Short mmCIF file of C-alpha atoms and ligand atoms in Angstrom, two decimals:
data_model
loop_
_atom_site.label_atom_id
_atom_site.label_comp_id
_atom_site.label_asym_id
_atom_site.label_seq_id
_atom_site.Cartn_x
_atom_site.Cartn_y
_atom_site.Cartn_z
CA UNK A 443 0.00 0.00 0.00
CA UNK A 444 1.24 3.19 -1.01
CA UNK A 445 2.43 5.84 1.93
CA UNK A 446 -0.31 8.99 1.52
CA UNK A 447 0.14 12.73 2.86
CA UNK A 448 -1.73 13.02 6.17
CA UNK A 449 -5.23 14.30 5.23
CA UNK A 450 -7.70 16.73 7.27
CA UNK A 451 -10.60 15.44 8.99
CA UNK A 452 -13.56 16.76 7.49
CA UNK A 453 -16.10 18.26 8.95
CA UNK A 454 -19.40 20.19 8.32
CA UNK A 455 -17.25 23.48 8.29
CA UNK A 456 -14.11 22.36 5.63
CA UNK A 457 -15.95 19.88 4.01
CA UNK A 458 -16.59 21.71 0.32
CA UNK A 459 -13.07 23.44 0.51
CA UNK A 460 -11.82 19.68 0.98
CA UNK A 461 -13.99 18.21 -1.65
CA UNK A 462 -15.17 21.04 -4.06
CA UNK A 463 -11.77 19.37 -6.37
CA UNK A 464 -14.28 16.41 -7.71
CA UNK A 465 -15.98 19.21 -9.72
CA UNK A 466 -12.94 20.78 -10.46
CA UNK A 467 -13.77 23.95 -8.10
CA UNK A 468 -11.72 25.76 -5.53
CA UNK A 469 -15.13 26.21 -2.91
CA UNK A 470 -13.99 29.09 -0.49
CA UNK A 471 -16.19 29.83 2.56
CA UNK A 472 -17.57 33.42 2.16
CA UNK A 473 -19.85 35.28 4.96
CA UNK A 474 -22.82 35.66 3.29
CA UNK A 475 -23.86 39.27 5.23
CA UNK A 476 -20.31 41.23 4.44
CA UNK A 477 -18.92 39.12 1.98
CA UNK A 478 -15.93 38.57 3.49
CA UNK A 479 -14.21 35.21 2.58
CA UNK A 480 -13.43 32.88 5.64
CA UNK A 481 -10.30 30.67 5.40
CA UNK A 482 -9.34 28.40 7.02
CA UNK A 483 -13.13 27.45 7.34
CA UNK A 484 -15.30 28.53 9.85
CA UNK A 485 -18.76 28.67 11.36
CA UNK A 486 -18.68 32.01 12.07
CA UNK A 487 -17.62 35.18 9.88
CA UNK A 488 -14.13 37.01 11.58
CA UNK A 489 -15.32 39.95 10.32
CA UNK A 490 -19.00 40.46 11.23
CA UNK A 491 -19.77 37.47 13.33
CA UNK A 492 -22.33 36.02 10.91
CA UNK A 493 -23.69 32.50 11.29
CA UNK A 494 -24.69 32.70 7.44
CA UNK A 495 -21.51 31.45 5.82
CA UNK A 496 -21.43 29.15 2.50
CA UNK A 497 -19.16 28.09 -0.03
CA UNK A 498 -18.44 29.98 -3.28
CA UNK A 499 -15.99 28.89 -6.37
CA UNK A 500 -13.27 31.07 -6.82
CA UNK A 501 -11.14 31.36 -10.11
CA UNK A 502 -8.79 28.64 -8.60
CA UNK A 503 -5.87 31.40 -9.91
CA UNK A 504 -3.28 33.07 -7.69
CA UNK A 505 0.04 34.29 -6.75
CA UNK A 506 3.00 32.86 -5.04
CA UNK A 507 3.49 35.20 -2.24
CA UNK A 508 6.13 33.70 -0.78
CA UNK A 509 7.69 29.90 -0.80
CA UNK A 510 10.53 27.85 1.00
CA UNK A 511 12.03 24.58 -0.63
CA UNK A 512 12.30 21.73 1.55
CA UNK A 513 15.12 19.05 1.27
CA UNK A 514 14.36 17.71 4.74
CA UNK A 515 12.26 13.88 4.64
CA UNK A 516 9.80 14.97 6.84
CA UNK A 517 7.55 12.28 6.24
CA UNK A 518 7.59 9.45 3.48
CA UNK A 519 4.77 10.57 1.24
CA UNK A 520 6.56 13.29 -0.02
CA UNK A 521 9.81 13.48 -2.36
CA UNK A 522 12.25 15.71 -1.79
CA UNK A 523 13.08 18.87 -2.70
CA UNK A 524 9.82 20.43 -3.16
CA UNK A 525 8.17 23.84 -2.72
CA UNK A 526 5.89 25.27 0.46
CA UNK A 527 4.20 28.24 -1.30
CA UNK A 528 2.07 30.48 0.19
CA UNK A 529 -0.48 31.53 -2.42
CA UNK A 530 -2.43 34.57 -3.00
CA UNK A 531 -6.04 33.79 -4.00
CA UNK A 532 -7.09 35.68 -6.50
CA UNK A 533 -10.70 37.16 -5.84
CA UNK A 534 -10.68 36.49 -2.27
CA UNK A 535 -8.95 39.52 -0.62
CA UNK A 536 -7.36 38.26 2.51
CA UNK A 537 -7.44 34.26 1.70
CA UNK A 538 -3.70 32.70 0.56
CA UNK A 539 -3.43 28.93 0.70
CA UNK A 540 0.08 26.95 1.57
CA UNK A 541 0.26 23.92 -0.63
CA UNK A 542 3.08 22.80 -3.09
CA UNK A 543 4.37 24.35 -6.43
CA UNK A 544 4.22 20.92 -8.47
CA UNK A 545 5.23 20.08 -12.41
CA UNK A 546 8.36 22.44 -12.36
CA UNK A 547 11.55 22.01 -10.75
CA UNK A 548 11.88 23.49 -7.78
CA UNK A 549 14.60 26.22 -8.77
CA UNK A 550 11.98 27.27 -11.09
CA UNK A 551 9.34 28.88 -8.59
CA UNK A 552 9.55 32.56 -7.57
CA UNK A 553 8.07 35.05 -6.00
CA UNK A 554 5.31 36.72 -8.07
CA UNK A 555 4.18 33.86 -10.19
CA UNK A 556 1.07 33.15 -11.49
CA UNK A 557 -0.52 30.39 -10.66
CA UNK A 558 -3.61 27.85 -11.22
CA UNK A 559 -5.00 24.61 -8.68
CA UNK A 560 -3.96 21.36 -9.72
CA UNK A 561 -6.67 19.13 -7.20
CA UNK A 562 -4.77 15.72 -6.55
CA UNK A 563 -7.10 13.20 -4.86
CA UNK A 564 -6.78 11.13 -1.83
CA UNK A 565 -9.23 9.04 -0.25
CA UNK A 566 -12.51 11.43 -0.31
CA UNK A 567 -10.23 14.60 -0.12
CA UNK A 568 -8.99 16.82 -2.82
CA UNK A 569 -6.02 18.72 -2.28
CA UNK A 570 -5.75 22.04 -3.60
CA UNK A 571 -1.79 21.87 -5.52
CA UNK A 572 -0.26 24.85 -8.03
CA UNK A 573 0.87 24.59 -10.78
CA UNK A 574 2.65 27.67 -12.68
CA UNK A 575 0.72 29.07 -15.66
ZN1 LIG B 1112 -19.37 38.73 7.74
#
């Protein structure tokens, strides 16, 4: 049996940010009083302290605001090097993701670039990758 990442638990809260992948969408939780966009996903808006949050698509686009390559084995499912990225979500003021920079070599990534999700399935979760466009 193959080794896996270690996957979130889902819940009523993260469960369309962790699954919205099977239809190809990046599902954001957005406060549905102020608009504000609530990640990581929560009940309750930050901003207003709405109950009346739900999921909405985003563009799945972004920016790599900043990014660390890791030679370090932390843990078997993943090869070494590859990229932490923290990435800007384009749409969603506020909201960056950290995930992986993936189908580029790793001296390739840079501040700045442009980037779209890459959804790599596991079990019943989706993560949201990047890939550089
Ligand atoms: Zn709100």
């Amino acid at each position: 049996m193959p080794v896996t990442r270690p996957l979130p638990r889902l819940d009523s809260d993260n469960r369309a940010f962790w699954t919205g992948g099977a239809e190809g969408r990046l599902l954001l939780n957005r406060c549905q009083d102020c608009r504000t966009f609530i990640h990581p996903p929560r009940p309750v808006c930050h901003h207003c302290l709405s109950e009346k949050v739900a999921p909405e698509a985003v563009a799945g686009t972004g920016t790599v605001d900043t990014f660390t390559v890791n030679h370090q084995k932390f843990h078997p499912a993943f090869e070494v090097p590859y990229v932490i990225a923290r990435v800007a979500i384009d749409g969603a003021p506020g909201v960056f993701l950290t995930s992986n920079i993936v189908g580029c070599p790793v001296d390739a990534v840079d501040f700045g670039d442009r980037v779209k999700v890459k959804f790599e399935q596991q079990d019943d979760v989706w993560l949201p990758l990047f890939e550089k466009i």
